[in-house]
Amino acid sequence: MAIQIIFNLLIACLWMFLTESYTFVTFLIGYIIGIALLFLLRRFIPDAFYFKRVLLLFKLILLFLKELIVSTWQIAKLVYKPKLNVQPGIFALPTDLRTNWEITLLANLISLTPGTLSVSISEDHTKIFIHAMDMPDIEKEIEGIKETFEKAIMEVTR
């Protein structure tokens, strides 16, 4: 992957030298040409096409923004009701993530989403304990996190 990034930067710089224009737009055009060359030659390169991970990372960011907006709206509806009818609690989220970086990213995404907070991680790093402001169905909460954040993190990192 690092070789692909270096190759892409070299193509962008080469394009700037060939056109004798040293602006950001020229660099960007050269970078796009480099991406296209890497895409066309991807079967000759042993690593996976690195730009796919960039797109998956962008997808993860969009997923987080969507979840942030939806959960903010749900919490605002709960808070502004005349009678507060919530079922707070702590539950254990079993995780399939392996590295500390993946687990930390998941815990932070959960904590940044309104209504949930990562409380602790188990000693064996297989569970994240989460406090939720309103959780009528624990299994639905677990499935929701695993199908959104955890799945997107695994796509980006593996």
Tab-separated table of C-alpha atoms in Angstrom:
chain	number	residue	atom	x	y	z
A	1	MET	CA	0.000	0.000	0.000
A	2	ALA	CA	2.822	2.419	0.838
A	3	ILE	CA	4.417	1.711	-2.538
A	4	GLN	CA	1.170	2.618	-4.281
A	5	ILE	CA	0.931	5.921	-2.410
A	6	ILE	CA	4.554	6.774	-3.238
A	7	PHE	CA	3.983	5.822	-6.888
A	8	ASN	CA	0.904	8.017	-6.993
A	9	LEU	CA	2.771	10.990	-5.510
A	10	LEU	CA	5.625	10.497	-7.984
A	11	ILE	CA	3.184	10.480	-10.905
A	12	ALA	CA	1.607	13.686	-9.580
A	13	CYS	CA	5.021	15.384	-9.273
A	14	LEU	CA	6.073	14.103	-12.696
A	15	TRP	CA	2.888	15.551	-14.176
A	16	MET	CA	3.666	18.915	-12.565
A	17	PHE	CA	7.196	18.877	-14.050
A	18	LEU	CA	5.966	17.861	-17.506
A	19	THR	CA	3.318	20.580	-17.634
A	20	GLU	CA	5.662	23.121	-16.000
A	21	SER	CA	2.846	24.270	-13.767
A	22	TYR	CA	3.347	24.018	-10.017
A	23	THR	CA	-0.149	24.641	-8.705
A	24	PHE	CA	-2.402	22.523	-6.549
A	25	VAL	CA	-4.768	21.900	-9.470
A	26	THR	CA	-1.914	20.496	-11.578
A	27	PHE	CA	-0.840	18.282	-8.671
A	28	LEU	CA	-4.439	17.078	-8.243
A	29	ILE	CA	-4.739	16.245	-11.940
A	30	GLY	CA	-1.461	14.299	-11.760
A	31	TYR	CA	-2.696	12.510	-8.643
A	32	ILE	CA	-5.898	11.496	-10.425
A	33	ILE	CA	-3.836	10.254	-13.378
A	34	GLY	CA	-1.773	8.209	-10.898
A	35	ILE	CA	-4.921	6.700	-9.392
A	36	ALA	CA	-6.138	5.792	-12.873
A	37	LEU	CA	-2.787	4.167	-13.730
A	38	LEU	CA	-2.793	2.174	-10.495
A	39	PHE	CA	-6.351	1.073	-11.173
A	40	LEU	CA	-5.482	-0.055	-14.701
A	41	LEU	CA	-2.345	-1.893	-13.510
A	42	ARG	CA	-3.869	-3.329	-10.310
A	43	ARG	CA	-3.563	-6.946	-11.405
A	44	PHE	CA	0.223	-6.556	-11.671
A	45	ILE	CA	0.547	-5.025	-8.188
A	46	PRO	CA	0.535	-7.540	-5.294
A	47	ASP	CA	-1.285	-5.287	-2.802
A	48	ALA	CA	-4.958	-4.399	-2.962
A	49	PHE	CA	-5.877	-1.130	-4.657
A	50	TYR	CA	-5.338	1.387	-1.845
A	51	PHE	CA	-7.886	3.928	-3.043
A	52	LYS	CA	-10.599	1.385	-2.198
A	53	ARG	CA	-9.696	1.865	1.488
A	54	VAL	CA	-9.919	5.623	1.097
A	55	LEU	CA	-13.449	5.243	-0.269
A	56	LEU	CA	-14.362	2.862	2.568
A	57	LEU	CA	-13.004	5.364	5.105
A	58	PHE	CA	-15.147	8.068	3.513
A	59	LYS	CA	-18.121	5.674	3.775
A	60	LEU	CA	-17.367	5.180	7.506
A	61	ILE	CA	-17.298	8.961	8.040
A	62	LEU	CA	-20.635	9.355	6.234
A	63	LEU	CA	-22.096	6.499	8.302
A	64	PHE	CA	-20.975	8.215	11.506
A	65	LEU	CA	-22.501	11.535	10.402
A	66	LYS	CA	-25.788	9.776	9.565
A	67	GLU	CA	-25.852	8.004	12.946
A	68	LEU	CA	-24.963	11.273	14.680
A	69	ILE	CA	-27.892	13.108	13.098
A	70	VAL	CA	-30.367	10.270	13.690
A	71	SER	CA	-29.367	9.742	17.327
A	72	THR	CA	-29.346	13.488	18.035
A	73	TRP	CA	-32.888	13.692	16.716
A	74	GLN	CA	-33.981	10.680	18.800
A	75	ILE	CA	-32.428	12.086	21.988
A	76	ALA	CA	-33.986	15.514	21.357
A	77	LYS	CA	-37.406	13.861	20.991
A	78	LEU	CA	-36.873	11.961	24.268
A	79	VAL	CA	-35.708	15.000	26.205
A	80	TYR	CA	-38.489	17.318	25.059
A	81	LYS	CA	-41.330	14.929	25.880
A	82	PRO	CA	-43.461	16.133	28.796
A	83	LYS	CA	-42.966	12.834	30.592
A	84	LEU	CA	-39.510	11.289	30.436
A	85	ASN	CA	-40.036	7.623	29.602
A	86	VAL	CA	-36.588	6.093	29.125
A	87	GLN	CA	-35.003	2.770	30.001
A	88	PRO	CA	-31.316	3.492	30.660
A	89	GLY	CA	-28.849	0.715	31.237
A	90	ILE	CA	-25.456	-0.804	30.650
A	91	PHE	CA	-24.940	-3.719	28.293
A	92	ALA	CA	-21.966	-5.706	26.996
A	93	LEU	CA	-21.286	-5.506	23.275
A	94	PRO	CA	-19.350	-8.561	22.069
A	95	THR	CA	-16.929	-7.427	19.397
A	96	ASP	CA	-15.129	-9.235	16.595
A	97	LEU	CA	-12.503	-6.509	16.280
A	98	ARG	CA	-8.947	-7.643	17.038
A	99	THR	CA	-6.544	-4.722	17.226
A	100	ASN	CA	-6.465	-2.012	19.868
A	101	TRP	CA	-6.859	0.619	17.154
A	102	GLU	CA	-10.089	-0.963	15.857
A	103	ILE	CA	-11.545	-1.358	19.361
A	104	THR	CA	-10.602	2.217	20.308
A	105	LEU	CA	-12.184	3.569	17.129
A	106	LEU	CA	-15.414	1.671	17.808
A	107	ALA	CA	-15.507	2.821	21.445
A	108	ASN	CA	-14.950	6.437	20.387
A	109	LEU	CA	-17.614	6.318	17.676
A	110	ILE	CA	-20.064	4.920	20.228
A	111	SER	CA	-19.174	7.617	22.775
A	112	LEU	CA	-19.463	10.408	20.193
A	113	THR	CA	-22.976	9.298	19.261
A	114	PRO	CA	-25.542	11.009	21.521
A	115	GLY	CA	-27.316	8.703	23.946
A	116	THR	CA	-24.517	6.158	24.253
A	117	LEU	CA	-21.241	6.083	26.133
A	118	SER	CA	-18.462	3.485	26.162
A	119	VAL	CA	-17.842	2.747	29.826
A	120	SER	CA	-15.168	0.066	29.761
A	121	ILE	CA	-13.487	-2.630	27.704
A	122	SER	CA	-13.114	-6.161	29.056
A	123	GLU	CA	-9.685	-7.485	29.982
A	124	ASP	CA	-9.643	-9.899	27.042
A	125	HIS	CA	-10.755	-7.136	24.604
A	126	THR	CA	-13.789	-9.080	23.425
A	127	LYS	CA	-16.503	-6.899	24.975
A	128	ILE	CA	-17.213	-3.192	25.223
A	129	PHE	CA	-19.496	-2.120	28.053
A	130	ILE	CA	-21.857	0.604	26.887
A	131	HIS	CA	-24.249	2.857	28.770
A	132	ALA	CA	-27.314	3.750	26.742
A	133	MET	CA	-29.830	6.439	27.641
A	134	ASP	CA	-32.746	4.463	26.231
A	135	MET	CA	-32.544	0.798	25.313
A	136	PRO	CA	-35.859	-0.996	25.188
A	137	ASP	CA	-34.288	-3.943	23.331
A	138	ILE	CA	-30.672	-4.874	24.134
A	139	GLU	CA	-30.338	-7.348	21.249
A	140	LYS	CA	-31.509	-4.702	18.785
A	141	GLU	CA	-28.894	-2.253	20.131
A	142	ILE	CA	-26.119	-4.849	19.834
A	143	GLU	CA	-27.163	-5.835	16.314
A	144	GLY	CA	-27.421	-2.175	15.288
A	145	ILE	CA	-23.861	-1.359	16.413
A	146	LYS	CA	-22.407	-4.556	14.930
A	147	GLU	CA	-24.124	-4.030	11.562
A	148	THR	CA	-23.123	-0.374	11.263
A	149	PHE	CA	-19.955	0.746	13.019
A	150	GLU	CA	-18.229	-2.585	13.567
A	151	LYS	CA	-18.854	-3.807	10.036
A	152	ALA	CA	-17.624	-0.509	8.525
A	153	ILE	CA	-14.485	-0.514	10.709
A	154	MET	CA	-13.660	-4.070	9.615
A	155	GLU	CA	-14.107	-3.087	5.959
A	156	VAL	CA	-11.656	-0.199	6.357
A	157	THR	CA	-8.989	-2.016	8.368
A	158	ARG	CA	-8.982	-5.484	6.766
